[in-house]
PDB file of C-alpha atoms and ligand atoms in Angstrom:
ATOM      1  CA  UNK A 808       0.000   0.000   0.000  1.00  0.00           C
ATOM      2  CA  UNK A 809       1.375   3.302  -1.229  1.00  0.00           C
ATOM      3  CA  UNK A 810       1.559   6.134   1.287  1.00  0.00           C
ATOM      4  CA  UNK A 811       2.208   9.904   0.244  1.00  0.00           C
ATOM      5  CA  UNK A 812       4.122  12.568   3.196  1.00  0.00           C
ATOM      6  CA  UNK A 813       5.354  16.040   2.709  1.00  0.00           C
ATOM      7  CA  UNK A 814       9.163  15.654   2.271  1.00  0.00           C
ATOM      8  CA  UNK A 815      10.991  16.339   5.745  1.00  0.00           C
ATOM      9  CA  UNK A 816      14.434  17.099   6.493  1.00  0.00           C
ATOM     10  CA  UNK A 817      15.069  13.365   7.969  1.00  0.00           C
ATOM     11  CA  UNK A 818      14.674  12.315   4.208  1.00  0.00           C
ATOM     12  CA  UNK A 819      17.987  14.349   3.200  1.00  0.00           C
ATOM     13  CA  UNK A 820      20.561  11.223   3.757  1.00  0.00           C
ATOM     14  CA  UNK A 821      18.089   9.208   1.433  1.00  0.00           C
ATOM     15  CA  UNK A 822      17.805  12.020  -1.493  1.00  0.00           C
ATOM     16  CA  UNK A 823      21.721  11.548  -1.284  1.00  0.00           C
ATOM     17  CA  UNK A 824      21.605   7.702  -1.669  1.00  0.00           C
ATOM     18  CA  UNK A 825      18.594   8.219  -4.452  1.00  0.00           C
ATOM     19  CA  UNK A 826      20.054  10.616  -6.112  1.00  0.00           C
ATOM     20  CA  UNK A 827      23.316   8.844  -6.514  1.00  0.00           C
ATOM     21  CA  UNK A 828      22.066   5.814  -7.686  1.00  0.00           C
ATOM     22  CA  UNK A 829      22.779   5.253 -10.854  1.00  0.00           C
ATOM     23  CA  UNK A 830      19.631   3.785 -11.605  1.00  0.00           C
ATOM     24  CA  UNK A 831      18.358   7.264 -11.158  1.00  0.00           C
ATOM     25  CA  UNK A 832      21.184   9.844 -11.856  1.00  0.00           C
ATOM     26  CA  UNK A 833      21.480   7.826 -15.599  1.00  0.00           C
ATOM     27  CA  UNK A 834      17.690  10.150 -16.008  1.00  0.00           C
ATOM     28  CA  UNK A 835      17.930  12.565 -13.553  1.00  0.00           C
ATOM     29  CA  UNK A 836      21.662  14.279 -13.614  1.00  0.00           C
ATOM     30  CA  UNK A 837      22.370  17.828 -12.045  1.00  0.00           C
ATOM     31  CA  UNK A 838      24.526  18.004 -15.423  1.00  0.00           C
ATOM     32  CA  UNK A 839      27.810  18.378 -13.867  1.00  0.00           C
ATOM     33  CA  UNK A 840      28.364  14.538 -13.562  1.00  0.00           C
ATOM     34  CA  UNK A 841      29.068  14.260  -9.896  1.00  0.00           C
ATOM     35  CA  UNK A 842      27.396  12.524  -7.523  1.00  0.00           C
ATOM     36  CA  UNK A 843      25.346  14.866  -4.704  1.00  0.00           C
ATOM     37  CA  UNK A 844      26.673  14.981  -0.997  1.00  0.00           C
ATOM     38  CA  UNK A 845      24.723  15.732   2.142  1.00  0.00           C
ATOM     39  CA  UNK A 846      26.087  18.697   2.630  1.00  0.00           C
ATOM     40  CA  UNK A 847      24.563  19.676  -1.360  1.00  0.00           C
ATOM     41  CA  UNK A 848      21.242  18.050   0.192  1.00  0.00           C
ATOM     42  CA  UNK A 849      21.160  20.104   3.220  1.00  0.00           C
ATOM     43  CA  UNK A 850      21.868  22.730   1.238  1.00  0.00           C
ATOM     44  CA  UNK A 851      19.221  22.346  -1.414  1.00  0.00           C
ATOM     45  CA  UNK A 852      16.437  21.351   1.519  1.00  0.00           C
ATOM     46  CA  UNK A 853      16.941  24.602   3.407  1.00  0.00           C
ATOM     47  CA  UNK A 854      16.316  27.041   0.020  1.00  0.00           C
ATOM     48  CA  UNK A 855      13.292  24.262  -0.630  1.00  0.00           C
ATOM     49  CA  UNK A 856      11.739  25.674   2.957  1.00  0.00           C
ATOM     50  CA  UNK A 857      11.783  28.771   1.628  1.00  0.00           C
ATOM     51  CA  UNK A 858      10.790  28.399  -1.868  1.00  0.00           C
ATOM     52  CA  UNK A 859       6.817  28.488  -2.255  1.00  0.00           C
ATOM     53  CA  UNK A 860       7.715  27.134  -5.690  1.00  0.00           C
ATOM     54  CA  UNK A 861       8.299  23.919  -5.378  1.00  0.00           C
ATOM     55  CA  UNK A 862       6.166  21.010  -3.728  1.00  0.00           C
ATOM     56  CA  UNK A 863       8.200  17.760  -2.799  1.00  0.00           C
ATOM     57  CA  UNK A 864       6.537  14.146  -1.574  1.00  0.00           C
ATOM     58  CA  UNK A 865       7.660  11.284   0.218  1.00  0.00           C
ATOM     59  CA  UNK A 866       6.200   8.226  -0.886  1.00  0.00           C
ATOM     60  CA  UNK A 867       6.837   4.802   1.039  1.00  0.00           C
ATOM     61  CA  UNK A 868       5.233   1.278   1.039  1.00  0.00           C
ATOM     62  CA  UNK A 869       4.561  -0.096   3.959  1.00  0.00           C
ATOM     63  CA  UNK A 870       5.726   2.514   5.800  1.00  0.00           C
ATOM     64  CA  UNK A 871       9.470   2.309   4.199  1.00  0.00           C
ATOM     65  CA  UNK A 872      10.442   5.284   2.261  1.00  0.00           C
ATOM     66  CA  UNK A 873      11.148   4.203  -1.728  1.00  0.00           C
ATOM     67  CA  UNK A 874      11.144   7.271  -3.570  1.00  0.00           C
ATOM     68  CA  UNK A 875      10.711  11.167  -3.837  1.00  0.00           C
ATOM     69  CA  UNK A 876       8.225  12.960  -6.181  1.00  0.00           C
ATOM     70  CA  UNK A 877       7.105  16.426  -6.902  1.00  0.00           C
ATOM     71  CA  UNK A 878       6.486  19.928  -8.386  1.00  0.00           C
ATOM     72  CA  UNK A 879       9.092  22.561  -9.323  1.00  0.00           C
ATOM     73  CA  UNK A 880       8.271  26.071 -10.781  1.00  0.00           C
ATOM     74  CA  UNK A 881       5.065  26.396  -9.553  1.00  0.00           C
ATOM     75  CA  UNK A 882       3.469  29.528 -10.748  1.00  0.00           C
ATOM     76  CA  UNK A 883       0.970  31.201  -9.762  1.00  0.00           C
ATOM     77  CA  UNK A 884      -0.132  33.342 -12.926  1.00  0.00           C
ATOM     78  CA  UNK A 885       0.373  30.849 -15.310  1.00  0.00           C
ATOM     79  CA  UNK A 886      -1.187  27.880 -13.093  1.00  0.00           C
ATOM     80  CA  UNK A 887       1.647  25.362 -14.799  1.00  0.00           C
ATOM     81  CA  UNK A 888       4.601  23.078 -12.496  1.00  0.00           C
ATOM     82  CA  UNK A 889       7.175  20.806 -13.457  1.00  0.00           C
ATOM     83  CA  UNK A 890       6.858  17.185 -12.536  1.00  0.00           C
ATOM     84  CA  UNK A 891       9.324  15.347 -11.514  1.00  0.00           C
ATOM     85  CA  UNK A 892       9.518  11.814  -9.836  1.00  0.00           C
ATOM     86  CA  UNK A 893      12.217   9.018  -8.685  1.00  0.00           C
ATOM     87  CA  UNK A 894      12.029   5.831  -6.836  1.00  0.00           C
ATOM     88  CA  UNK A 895      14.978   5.167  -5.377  1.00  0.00           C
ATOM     89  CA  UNK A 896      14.937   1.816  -4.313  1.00  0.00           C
ATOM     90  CA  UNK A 897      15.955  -0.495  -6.896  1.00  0.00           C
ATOM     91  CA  UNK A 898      13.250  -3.522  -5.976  1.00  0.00           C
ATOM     92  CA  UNK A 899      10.587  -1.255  -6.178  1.00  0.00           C
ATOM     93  CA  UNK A 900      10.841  -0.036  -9.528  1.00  0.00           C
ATOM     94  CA  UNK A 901       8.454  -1.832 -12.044  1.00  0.00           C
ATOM     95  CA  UNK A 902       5.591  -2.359  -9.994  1.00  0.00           C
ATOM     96  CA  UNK A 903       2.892  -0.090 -10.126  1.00  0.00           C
ATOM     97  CA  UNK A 904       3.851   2.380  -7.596  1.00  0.00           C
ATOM     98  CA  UNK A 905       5.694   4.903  -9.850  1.00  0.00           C
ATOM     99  CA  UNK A 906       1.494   4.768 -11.467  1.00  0.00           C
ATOM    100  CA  UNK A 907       0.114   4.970  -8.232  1.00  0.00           C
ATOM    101  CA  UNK A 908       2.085   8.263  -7.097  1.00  0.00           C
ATOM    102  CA  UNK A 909       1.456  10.161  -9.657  1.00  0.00           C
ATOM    103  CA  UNK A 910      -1.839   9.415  -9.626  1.00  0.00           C
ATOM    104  CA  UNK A 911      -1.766  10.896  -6.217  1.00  0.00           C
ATOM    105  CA  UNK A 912       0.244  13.830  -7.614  1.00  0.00           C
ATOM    106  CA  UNK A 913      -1.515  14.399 -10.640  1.00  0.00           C
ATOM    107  CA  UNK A 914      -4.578  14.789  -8.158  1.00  0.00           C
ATOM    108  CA  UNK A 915      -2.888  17.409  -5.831  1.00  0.00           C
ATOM    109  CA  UNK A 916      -2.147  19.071  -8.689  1.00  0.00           C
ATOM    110  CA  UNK A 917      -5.071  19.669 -10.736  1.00  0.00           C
ATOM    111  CA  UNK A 918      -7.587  19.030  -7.560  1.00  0.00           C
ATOM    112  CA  UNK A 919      -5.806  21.081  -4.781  1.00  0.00           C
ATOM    113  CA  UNK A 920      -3.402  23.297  -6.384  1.00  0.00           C
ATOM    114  CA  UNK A 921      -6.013  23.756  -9.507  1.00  0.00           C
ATOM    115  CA  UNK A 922      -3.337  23.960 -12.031  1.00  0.00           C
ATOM    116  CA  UNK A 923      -3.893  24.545 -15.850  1.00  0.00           C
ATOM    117  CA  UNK A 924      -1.214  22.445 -17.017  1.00  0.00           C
ATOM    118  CA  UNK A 925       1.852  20.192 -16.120  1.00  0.00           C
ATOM    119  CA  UNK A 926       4.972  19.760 -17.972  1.00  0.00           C
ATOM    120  CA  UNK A 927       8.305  17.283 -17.901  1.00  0.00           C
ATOM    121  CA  UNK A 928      10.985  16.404 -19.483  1.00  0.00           C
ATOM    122  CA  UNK A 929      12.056  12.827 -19.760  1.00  0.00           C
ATOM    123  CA  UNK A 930      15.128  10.977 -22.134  1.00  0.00           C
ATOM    124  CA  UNK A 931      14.104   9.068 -24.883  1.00  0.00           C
ATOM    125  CA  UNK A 932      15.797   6.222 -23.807  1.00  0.00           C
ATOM    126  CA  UNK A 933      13.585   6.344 -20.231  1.00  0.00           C
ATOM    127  CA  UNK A 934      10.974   3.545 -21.816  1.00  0.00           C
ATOM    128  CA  UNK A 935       9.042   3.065 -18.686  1.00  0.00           C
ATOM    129  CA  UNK A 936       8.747   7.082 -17.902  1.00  0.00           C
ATOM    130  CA  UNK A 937       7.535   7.799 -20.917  1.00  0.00           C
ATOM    131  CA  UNK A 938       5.129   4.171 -21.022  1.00  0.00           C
ATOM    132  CA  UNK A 939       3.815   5.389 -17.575  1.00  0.00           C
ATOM    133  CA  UNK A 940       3.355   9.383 -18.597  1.00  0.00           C
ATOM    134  CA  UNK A 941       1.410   8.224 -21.622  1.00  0.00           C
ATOM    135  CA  UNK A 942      -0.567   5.885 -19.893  1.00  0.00           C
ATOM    136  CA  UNK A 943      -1.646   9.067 -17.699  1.00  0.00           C
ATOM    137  CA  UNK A 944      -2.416  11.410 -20.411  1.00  0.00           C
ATOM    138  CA  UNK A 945       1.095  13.037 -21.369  1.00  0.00           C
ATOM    139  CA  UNK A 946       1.468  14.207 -24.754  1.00  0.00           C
ATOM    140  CA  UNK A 947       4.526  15.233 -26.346  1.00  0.00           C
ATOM    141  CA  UNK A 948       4.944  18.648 -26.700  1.00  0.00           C
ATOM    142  CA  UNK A 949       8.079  19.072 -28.267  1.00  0.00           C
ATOM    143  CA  UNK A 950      11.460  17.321 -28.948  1.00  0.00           C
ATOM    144  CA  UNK A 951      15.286  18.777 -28.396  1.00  0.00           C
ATOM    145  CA  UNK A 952      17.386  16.554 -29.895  1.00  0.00           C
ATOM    146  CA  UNK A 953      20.908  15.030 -28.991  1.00  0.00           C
ATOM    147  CA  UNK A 954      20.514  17.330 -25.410  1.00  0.00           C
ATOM    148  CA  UNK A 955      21.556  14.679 -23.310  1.00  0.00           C
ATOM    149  CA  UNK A 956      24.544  12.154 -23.084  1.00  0.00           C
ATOM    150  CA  UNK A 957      24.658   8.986 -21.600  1.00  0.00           C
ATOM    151  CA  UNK A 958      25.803   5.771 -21.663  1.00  0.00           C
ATOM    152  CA  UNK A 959      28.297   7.029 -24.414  1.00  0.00           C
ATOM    153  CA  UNK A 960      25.469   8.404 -26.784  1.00  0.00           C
ATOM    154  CA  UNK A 961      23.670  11.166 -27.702  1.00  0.00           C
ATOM    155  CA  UNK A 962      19.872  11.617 -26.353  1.00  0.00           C
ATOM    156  CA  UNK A 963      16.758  13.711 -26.803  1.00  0.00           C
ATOM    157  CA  UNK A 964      14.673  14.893 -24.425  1.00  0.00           C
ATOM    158  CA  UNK A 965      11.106  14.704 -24.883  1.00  0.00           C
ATOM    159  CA  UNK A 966       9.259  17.865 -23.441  1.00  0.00           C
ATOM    160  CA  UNK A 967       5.702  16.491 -22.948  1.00  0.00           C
ATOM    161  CA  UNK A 968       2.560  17.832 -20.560  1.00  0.00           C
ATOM    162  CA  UNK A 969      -1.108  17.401 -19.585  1.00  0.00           C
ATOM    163  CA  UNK A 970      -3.901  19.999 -18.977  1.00  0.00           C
ATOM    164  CA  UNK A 971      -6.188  20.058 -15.844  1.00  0.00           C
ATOM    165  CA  UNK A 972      -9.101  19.263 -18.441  1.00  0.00           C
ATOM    166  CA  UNK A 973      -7.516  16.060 -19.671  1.00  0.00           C
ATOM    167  CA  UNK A 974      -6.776  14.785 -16.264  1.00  0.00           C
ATOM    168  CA  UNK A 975      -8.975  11.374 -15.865  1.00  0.00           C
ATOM    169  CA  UNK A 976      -7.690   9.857 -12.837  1.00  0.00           C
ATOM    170  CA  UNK A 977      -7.487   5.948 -14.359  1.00  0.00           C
ATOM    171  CA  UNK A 978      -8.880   3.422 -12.284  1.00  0.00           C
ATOM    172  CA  UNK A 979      -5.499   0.976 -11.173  1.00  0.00           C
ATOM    173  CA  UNK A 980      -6.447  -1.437  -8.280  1.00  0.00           C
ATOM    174  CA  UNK A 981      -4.159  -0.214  -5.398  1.00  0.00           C
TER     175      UNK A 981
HETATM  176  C1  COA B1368      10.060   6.065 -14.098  1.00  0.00           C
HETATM  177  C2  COA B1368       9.500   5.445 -12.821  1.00  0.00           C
HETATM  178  C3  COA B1368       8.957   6.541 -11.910  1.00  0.00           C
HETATM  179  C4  COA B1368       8.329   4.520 -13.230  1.00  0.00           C
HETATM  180  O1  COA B1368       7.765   3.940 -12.065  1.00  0.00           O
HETATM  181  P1  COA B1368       7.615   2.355 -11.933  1.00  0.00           P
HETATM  182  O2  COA B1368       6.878   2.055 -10.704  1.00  0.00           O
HETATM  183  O3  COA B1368       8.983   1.742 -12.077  1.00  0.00           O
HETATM  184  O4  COA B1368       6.764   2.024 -13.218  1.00  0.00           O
HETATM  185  P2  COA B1368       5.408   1.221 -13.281  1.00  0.00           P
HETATM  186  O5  COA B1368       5.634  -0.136 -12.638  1.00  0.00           O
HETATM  187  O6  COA B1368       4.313   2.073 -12.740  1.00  0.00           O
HETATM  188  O7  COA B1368       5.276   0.949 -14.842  1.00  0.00           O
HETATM  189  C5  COA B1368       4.975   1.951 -15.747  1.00  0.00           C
HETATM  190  C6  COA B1368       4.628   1.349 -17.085  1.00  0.00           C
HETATM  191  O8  COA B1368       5.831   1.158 -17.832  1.00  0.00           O
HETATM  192  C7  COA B1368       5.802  -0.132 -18.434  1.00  0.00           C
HETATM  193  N1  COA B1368       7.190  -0.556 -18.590  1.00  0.00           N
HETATM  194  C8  COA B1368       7.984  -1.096 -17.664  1.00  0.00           C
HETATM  195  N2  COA B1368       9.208  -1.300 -18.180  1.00  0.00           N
HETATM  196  C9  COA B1368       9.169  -0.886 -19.458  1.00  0.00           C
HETATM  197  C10 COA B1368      10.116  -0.817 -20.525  1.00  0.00           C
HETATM  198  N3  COA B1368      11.385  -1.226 -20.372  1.00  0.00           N
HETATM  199  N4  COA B1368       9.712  -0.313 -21.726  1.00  0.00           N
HETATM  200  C11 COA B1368       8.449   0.115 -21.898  1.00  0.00           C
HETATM  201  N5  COA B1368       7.509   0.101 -20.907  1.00  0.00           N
HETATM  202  C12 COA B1368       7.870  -0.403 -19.714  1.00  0.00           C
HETATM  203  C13 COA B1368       5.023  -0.973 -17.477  1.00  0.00           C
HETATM  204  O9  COA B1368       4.505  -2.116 -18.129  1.00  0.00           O
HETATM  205  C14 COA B1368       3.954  -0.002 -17.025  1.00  0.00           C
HETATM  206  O10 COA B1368       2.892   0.059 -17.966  1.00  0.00           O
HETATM  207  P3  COA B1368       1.550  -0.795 -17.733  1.00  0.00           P
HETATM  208  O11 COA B1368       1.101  -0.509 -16.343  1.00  0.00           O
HETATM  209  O12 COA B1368       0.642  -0.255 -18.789  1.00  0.00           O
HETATM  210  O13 COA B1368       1.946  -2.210 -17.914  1.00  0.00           O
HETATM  211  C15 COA B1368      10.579   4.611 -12.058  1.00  0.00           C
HETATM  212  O14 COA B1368      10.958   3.480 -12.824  1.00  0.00           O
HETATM  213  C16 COA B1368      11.818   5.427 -11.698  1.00  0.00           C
HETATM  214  O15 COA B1368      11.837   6.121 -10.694  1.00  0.00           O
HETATM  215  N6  COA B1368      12.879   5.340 -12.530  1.00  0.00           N
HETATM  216  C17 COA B1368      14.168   6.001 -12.218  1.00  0.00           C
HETATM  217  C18 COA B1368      14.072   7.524 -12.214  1.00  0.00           C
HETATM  218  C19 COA B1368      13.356   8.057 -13.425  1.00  0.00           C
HETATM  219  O16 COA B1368      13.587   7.610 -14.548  1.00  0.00           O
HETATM  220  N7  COA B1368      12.489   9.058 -13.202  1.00  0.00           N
HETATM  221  C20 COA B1368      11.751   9.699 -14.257  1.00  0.00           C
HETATM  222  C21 COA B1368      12.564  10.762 -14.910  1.00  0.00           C
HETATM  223  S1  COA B1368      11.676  11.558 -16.239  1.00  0.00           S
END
């Protein structure tokens, strides 16, 4: 059983392993190449506090913490966010609950936060991200080719979104 918190500062030594994984930083670099450090985490949770901007969730099963989700560049006027999402725990990717958050974000985004639109970018080369966004309405928006390198070859990155009107919460037995 999924369960959504507000991200705390306890969960800063697990962005560092998440982040770090390679599982995760392969899709979700800071574009320098190095790995992230606590003291970058601490860092980056104390301007979070501050920053009305942003929205970031905790998701665990079963009470254990497995990944990190949420909205960046929130604004106001334009009612529009980023998306962004990572589990970090290898044996829990694959299994519905990458669906099942962002169902759960999706909702607080277009139900509480009554946004117009959400956007993302994701790698061509992310198969399941881009399987799961479609499944939840994402359309592709837009393409910038070769903007991303890894594993030793030239990427594009998909810009894709989905509008509060399109936004059908689909029925998956939790
Ligand atoms: C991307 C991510 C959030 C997806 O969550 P998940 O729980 O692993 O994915 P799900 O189990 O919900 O599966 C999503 C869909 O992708 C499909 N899928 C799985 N592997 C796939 C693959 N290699 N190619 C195509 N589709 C695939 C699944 O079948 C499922 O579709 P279905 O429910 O219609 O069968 C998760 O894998 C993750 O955090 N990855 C690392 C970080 C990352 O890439 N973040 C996104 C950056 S844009």
């Amino acid at each position: 059983m999924l369960q959504v918190r507000p991200h705390k500062s306890s969960d800063i030594p697990l962005r560092v392993k998440w982040l770090n994984n390679p599982q995760v930083s392969q899709y979700i670099g800071d574009c320098s190449g190095e790995k992230t450090t606590l003291a970058k985490e601490r860092k980056w949770f104390e301007a979070y506090k501050k920053n009305s901007q942003k929205k970031f969730f905790t998701f665990c099963v079963d009470d254990e913490p497995i990944g990190f989700m949420g909205l960046s560049n929130i604004q106001k006027m334009n009612r529009n966010a980023e998306l962004f999402i990572a589990i970090g725990e290898d044996a829990y990717r694959g299994k519905g609950y990458g669906k099942q958050a962002l169902i759960w974000l999706l909702d607080y985004a277009f139900c509480t936060l009554k946004l117009h639109k959400v956007n993302l970018g994701v790698v061509d080369a992310n198969k399941r991200a881009i399987c799961l966004y479609k499944f939840l309405g994402f359309v592709e928006e837009g393409r910038m080719r070769e903007e991303i390198f890894i594993n030793k070859r030239w990427h594009d990155l998909f810009s894709m979104a989905i509008f509060q009107k399109n936004w059908k919460p689909p029925y998956v037995p939790f």
